[in-house]
Amino acid sequence: MPRLEQARAWYREDDAVHGFGHIRRVHALCGEIGRAEGADMDILLAAALLHDAQGSHPGENSRDDHHLRSAQFAGKVLAGMGWAEERILAVQHCIRAHRFRDEEQPHTLEAQVLFDADKLDVIGAVGVVRALAYALQISQPVFAEPSARFLQTGQKEPGEPHSAYHEYLFKLKKISSVLITPAARRMAASRQAFLDDFFDELAAEMRGSESMPSI
Ligand SMILES: [Fe+2]
Ligand SMILES: [Fe+2]
């Protein structure tokens, strides 16, 4: 069974978005939600520790296949620890199905708990910090006015930035409604409200500043 301390070697400490801090929080959330929901804790916690291990770090070309690469990496790590094939496959399903924008849906309880725990970490005060940190990592502004096209379809106009506010409208605003397990849904309500308040306030202040005389 991989341990939290072992996972430290697979993640960066200095990445505020997908670094070891994210893994420690998702591991703790999986512990809480998984016990409340009756999940297989070995499968769930191994998946929590390994779910972003490959392809998530700043400077890598694209995060698009990080769930697939992390699932492969998990297979090697767990096989090296003598895990049975069937349990490795169960962990790999959790990892492949943890993304918000993906085809493989979480169909086991353990995959649903990991999905929920990972999403709880993008809302609340931590969610604010991560959204802003990610925008800075990818050299995008914290706020840009979304186009009418983006608001209607989620597609940006040519040259339109993908600001943290765009990410909020596109993804973060809906998080509490996509969570699956009752335990996670209970935990999400206050975090979602905090995140919504932050981005509403940010947009109001940014829009207000455009009409203010410069000082
Ligand atoms: Fe991920
Ligand atoms: Fe994650």
GROMACS .gro file of C-alpha atoms and ligand atoms in nm:
model
  217
    1MET     CA    1   0.000   0.000   0.000
    2PRO     CA    2   0.157   0.333  -0.100
    3ARG     CA    3   0.177   0.585   0.187
    4LEU     CA    4   0.130   0.961   0.188
    5GLU     CA    5   0.499   1.021   0.260
    6GLN     CA    6   0.596   0.806  -0.039
    7ALA     CA    7   0.379   1.023  -0.265
    8ARG     CA    8   0.592   1.325  -0.179
    9ALA     CA    9   0.850   1.197  -0.429
   10TRP     CA   10   0.593   1.200  -0.714
   11TYR     CA   11   0.484   1.565  -0.678
   12ARG     CA   12   0.643   1.907  -0.654
   13GLU     CA   13   0.623   2.101  -0.329
   14ASP     CA   14   0.631   2.437  -0.508
   15ASP     CA   15   0.331   2.382  -0.736
   16ALA     CA   16   0.029   2.555  -0.578
   17VAL     CA   17  -0.212   2.386  -0.821
   18HIS     CA   18  -0.121   2.017  -0.860
   19GLY     CA   19   0.164   1.984  -0.611
   20PHE     CA   20   0.193   1.771  -0.300
   21GLY     CA   21  -0.045   2.001  -0.107
   22HIS     CA   22  -0.327   1.909  -0.348
   23ILE     CA   23  -0.252   1.540  -0.302
   24ARG     CA   24  -0.246   1.569   0.077
   25ARG     CA   25  -0.585   1.746   0.075
   26VAL     CA   26  -0.744   1.501  -0.173
   27HIS     CA   27  -0.607   1.209   0.031
   28ALA     CA   28  -0.765   1.351   0.348
   29LEU     CA   29  -1.097   1.426   0.172
   30CYS     CA   30  -1.103   1.072   0.028
   31GLY     CA   31  -1.047   0.939   0.381
   32GLU     CA   32  -1.344   1.132   0.513
   33ILE     CA   33  -1.583   1.078   0.223
   34GLY     CA   34  -1.475   0.718   0.159
   35ARG     CA   35  -1.539   0.613   0.519
   36ALA     CA   36  -1.878   0.789   0.520
   37GLU     CA   37  -1.977   0.614   0.196
   38GLY     CA   38  -1.828   0.269   0.273
   39ALA     CA   39  -1.560   0.261  -0.001
   40ASP     CA   40  -1.272   0.012  -0.030
   41MET     CA   41  -1.017   0.235   0.138
   42ASP     CA   42  -0.700   0.070   0.003
   43ILE     CA   43  -0.811   0.115  -0.358
   44LEU     CA   44  -0.940   0.467  -0.295
   45LEU     CA   45  -0.636   0.598  -0.106
   46ALA     CA   46  -0.387   0.445  -0.352
   47ALA     CA   47  -0.577   0.617  -0.634
   48ALA     CA   48  -0.580   0.947  -0.441
   49LEU     CA   49  -0.201   0.938  -0.400
   50LEU     CA   50  -0.130   0.850  -0.762
   51HIS     CA   51  -0.404   1.035  -0.955
   52ASP     CA   52  -0.198   1.335  -1.078
   53ALA     CA   53   0.149   1.179  -1.060
   54GLN     CA   54   0.234   1.221  -1.429
   55GLY     CA   55   0.180   1.512  -1.664
   56SER     CA   56   0.040   1.767  -1.417
   57HIS     CA   57   0.340   1.980  -1.344
   58PRO     CA   58   0.401   2.336  -1.466
   59GLY     CA   59   0.606   2.353  -1.781
   60GLU     CA   60   0.476   2.024  -1.923
   61ASN     CA   61   0.320   2.066  -2.265
   62SER     CA   62  -0.034   1.963  -2.193
   63ARG     CA   63  -0.233   1.822  -1.905
   64ASP     CA   64  -0.480   1.662  -2.146
   65ASP     CA   65  -0.359   1.306  -2.099
   66HIS     CA   66  -0.233   1.331  -1.741
   67HIS     CA   67  -0.506   1.097  -1.617
   68LEU     CA   68  -0.400   0.828  -1.868
   69ARG     CA   69  -0.030   0.871  -1.795
   70SER     CA   70  -0.092   0.870  -1.419
   71ALA     CA   71  -0.300   0.551  -1.449
   72GLN     CA   72  -0.014   0.380  -1.634
   73PHE     CA   73   0.235   0.497  -1.373
   74ALA     CA   74   0.006   0.371  -1.095
   75GLY     CA   75  -0.004   0.030  -1.262
   76LYS     CA   76   0.374   0.006  -1.249
   77VAL     CA   77   0.399   0.126  -0.888
   78LEU     CA   78   0.130  -0.110  -0.759
   79ALA     CA   79   0.255  -0.410  -0.959
   80GLY     CA   80   0.595  -0.346  -0.799
   81MET     CA   81   0.425  -0.371  -0.459
   82GLY     CA   82   0.269  -0.705  -0.551
   83TRP     CA   83  -0.091  -0.585  -0.591
   84ALA     CA   84  -0.334  -0.825  -0.764
   85GLU     CA   85  -0.422  -0.734  -1.123
   86GLU     CA   86  -0.791  -0.685  -1.046
   87ARG     CA   87  -0.719  -0.432  -0.772
   88ILE     CA   88  -0.470  -0.248  -0.992
   89LEU     CA   89  -0.739  -0.219  -1.261
   90ALA     CA   90  -0.979  -0.079  -1.001
   91VAL     CA   91  -0.726   0.190  -0.903
   92GLN     CA   92  -0.657   0.271  -1.270
   93HIS     CA   93  -1.027   0.320  -1.340
   94CYS     CA   94  -1.047   0.571  -1.051
   95ILE     CA   95  -0.751   0.765  -1.195
   96ARG     CA   96  -0.871   0.764  -1.557
   97ALA     CA   97  -1.220   0.880  -1.452
   98HIS     CA   98  -1.118   1.165  -1.219
   99ARG     CA   99  -1.127   1.445  -1.477
  100PHE     CA  100  -1.409   1.695  -1.515
  101ARG     CA  101  -1.402   1.702  -1.896
  102ASP     CA  102  -1.364   1.339  -1.983
  103GLU     CA  103  -1.526   1.046  -2.156
  104GLU     CA  104  -1.464   0.777  -1.893
  105GLN     CA  105  -1.726   0.827  -1.623
  106PRO     CA  106  -1.660   0.711  -1.266
  107HIS     CA  107  -1.871   0.395  -1.230
  108THR     CA  108  -1.738   0.247  -0.905
  109LEU     CA  109  -1.788   0.397  -0.560
  110GLU     CA  110  -1.412   0.448  -0.521
  111ALA     CA  111  -1.390   0.633  -0.855
  112GLN     CA  112  -1.688   0.850  -0.757
  113VAL     CA  113  -1.529   0.942  -0.424
  114LEU     CA  114  -1.197   1.036  -0.589
  115PHE     CA  115  -1.382   1.242  -0.850
  116ASP     CA  116  -1.570   1.427  -0.575
  117ALA     CA  117  -1.266   1.481  -0.352
  118ASP     CA  118  -1.063   1.617  -0.644
  119LYS     CA  119  -1.347   1.858  -0.729
  120LEU     CA  120  -1.393   1.976  -0.368
  121ASP     CA  121  -1.034   2.095  -0.389
  122VAL     CA  122  -1.120   2.339  -0.671
  123ILE     CA  123  -1.386   2.526  -0.471
  124GLY     CA  124  -1.377   2.713  -0.139
  125ALA     CA  125  -1.081   2.927  -0.033
  126VAL     CA  126  -0.840   2.665  -0.167
  127GLY     CA  127  -1.024   2.679  -0.497
  128VAL     CA  128  -0.972   3.056  -0.517
  129VAL     CA  129  -0.600   3.017  -0.454
  130ARG     CA  130  -0.566   2.737  -0.709
  131ALA     CA  131  -0.769   2.917  -0.978
  132LEU     CA  132  -0.551   3.228  -0.948
  133ALA     CA  133  -0.229   3.027  -0.927
  134TYR     CA  134  -0.324   2.828  -1.239
  135ALA     CA  135  -0.400   3.143  -1.440
  136LEU     CA  136  -0.056   3.276  -1.348
  137GLN     CA  137   0.112   2.943  -1.431
  138ILE     CA  138  -0.032   2.949  -1.783
  139SER     CA  139   0.027   3.325  -1.826
  140GLN     CA  140  -0.341   3.416  -1.836
  141PRO     CA  141  -0.506   3.710  -1.658
  142VAL     CA  142  -0.706   3.671  -1.339
  143PHE     CA  143  -0.998   3.856  -1.501
  144ALA     CA  144  -1.095   3.933  -1.859
  145GLU     CA  145  -1.444   4.020  -1.979
  146PRO     CA  146  -1.594   3.706  -2.135
  147SER     CA  147  -1.735   3.745  -2.488
  148ALA     CA  148  -2.103   3.687  -2.563
  149ARG     CA  149  -1.995   3.378  -2.759
  150PHE     CA  150  -1.813   3.236  -2.457
  151LEU     CA  151  -2.111   3.301  -2.231
  152GLN     CA  152  -2.344   3.125  -2.471
  153THR     CA  153  -2.132   2.836  -2.594
  154GLY     CA  154  -1.816   2.807  -2.384
  155GLN     CA  155  -1.612   2.875  -2.703
  156LYS     CA  156  -1.382   3.177  -2.697
  157GLU     CA  157  -1.347   3.438  -2.971
  158PRO     CA  158  -1.010   3.432  -3.151
  159GLY     CA  159  -0.752   3.591  -2.921
  160GLU     CA  160  -0.982   3.591  -2.618
  161PRO     CA  161  -0.787   3.508  -2.304
  162HIS     CA  162  -0.883   3.220  -2.076
  163SER     CA  163  -0.880   3.412  -1.750
  164ALA     CA  164  -0.943   3.265  -1.406
  165TYR     CA  165  -1.291   3.421  -1.436
  166HIS     CA  166  -1.347   3.229  -1.763
  167GLU     CA  167  -1.249   2.909  -1.581
  168TYR     CA  168  -1.493   2.996  -1.306
  169LEU     CA  169  -1.779   3.044  -1.552
  170PHE     CA  170  -1.686   2.739  -1.761
  171LYS     CA  171  -1.620   2.490  -1.483
  172LEU     CA  172  -1.593   2.606  -1.122
  173LYS     CA  173  -1.941   2.759  -1.101
  174LYS     CA  174  -2.102   2.419  -1.159
  175ILE     CA  175  -1.888   2.202  -0.937
  176SER     CA  176  -2.132   2.144  -0.652
  177SER     CA  177  -2.397   2.024  -0.899
  178VAL     CA  178  -2.173   1.759  -1.060
  179LEU     CA  179  -2.067   1.589  -0.737
  180ILE     CA  180  -2.193   1.237  -0.698
  181THR     CA  181  -2.173   1.116  -0.338
  182PRO     CA  182  -2.403   1.253  -0.065
  183ALA     CA  183  -2.111   1.310   0.175
  184ALA     CA  184  -1.925   1.526  -0.078
  185ARG     CA  185  -2.239   1.716  -0.172
  186ARG     CA  186  -2.288   1.810   0.193
  187MET     CA  187  -1.930   1.935   0.215
  188ALA     CA  188  -1.955   2.133  -0.109
  189ALA     CA  189  -2.233   2.377  -0.023
  190SER     CA  190  -2.035   2.628   0.184
  191ARG     CA  191  -1.725   2.597  -0.035
  192GLN     CA  192  -1.927   2.668  -0.350
  193ALA     CA  193  -2.092   2.973  -0.190
  194PHE     CA  194  -1.752   3.112  -0.088
  195LEU     CA  195  -1.609   3.065  -0.438
  196ASP     CA  196  -1.917   3.220  -0.604
  197ASP     CA  197  -1.896   3.524  -0.374
  198PHE     CA  198  -1.527   3.570  -0.454
  199PHE     CA  199  -1.572   3.566  -0.833
  200ASP     CA  200  -1.886   3.783  -0.820
  201GLU     CA  201  -1.694   4.039  -0.616
  202LEU     CA  202  -1.389   4.015  -0.844
  203ALA     CA  203  -1.599   4.076  -1.154
  204ALA     CA  204  -1.783   4.367  -0.993
  205GLU     CA  205  -1.461   4.538  -0.884
  206MET     CA  206  -1.286   4.480  -1.218
  207ARG     CA  207  -1.583   4.612  -1.415
  208GLY     CA  208  -1.620   4.909  -1.181
  209SER     CA  209  -1.256   5.003  -1.220
  210GLU     CA  210  -1.297   5.035  -1.597
  211SER     CA  211  -1.544   5.323  -1.560
  212MET     CA  212  -1.351   5.500  -1.284
  213PRO     CA  213  -1.136   5.800  -1.375
  214SER     CA  214  -0.773   5.696  -1.351
  215ILE     CA  215  -0.588   5.834  -1.054
  216FE      FE  216  -0.602   1.557  -1.235
  217FE      FE  217  -0.616   1.624  -0.884
   0.00000   0.00000   0.00000
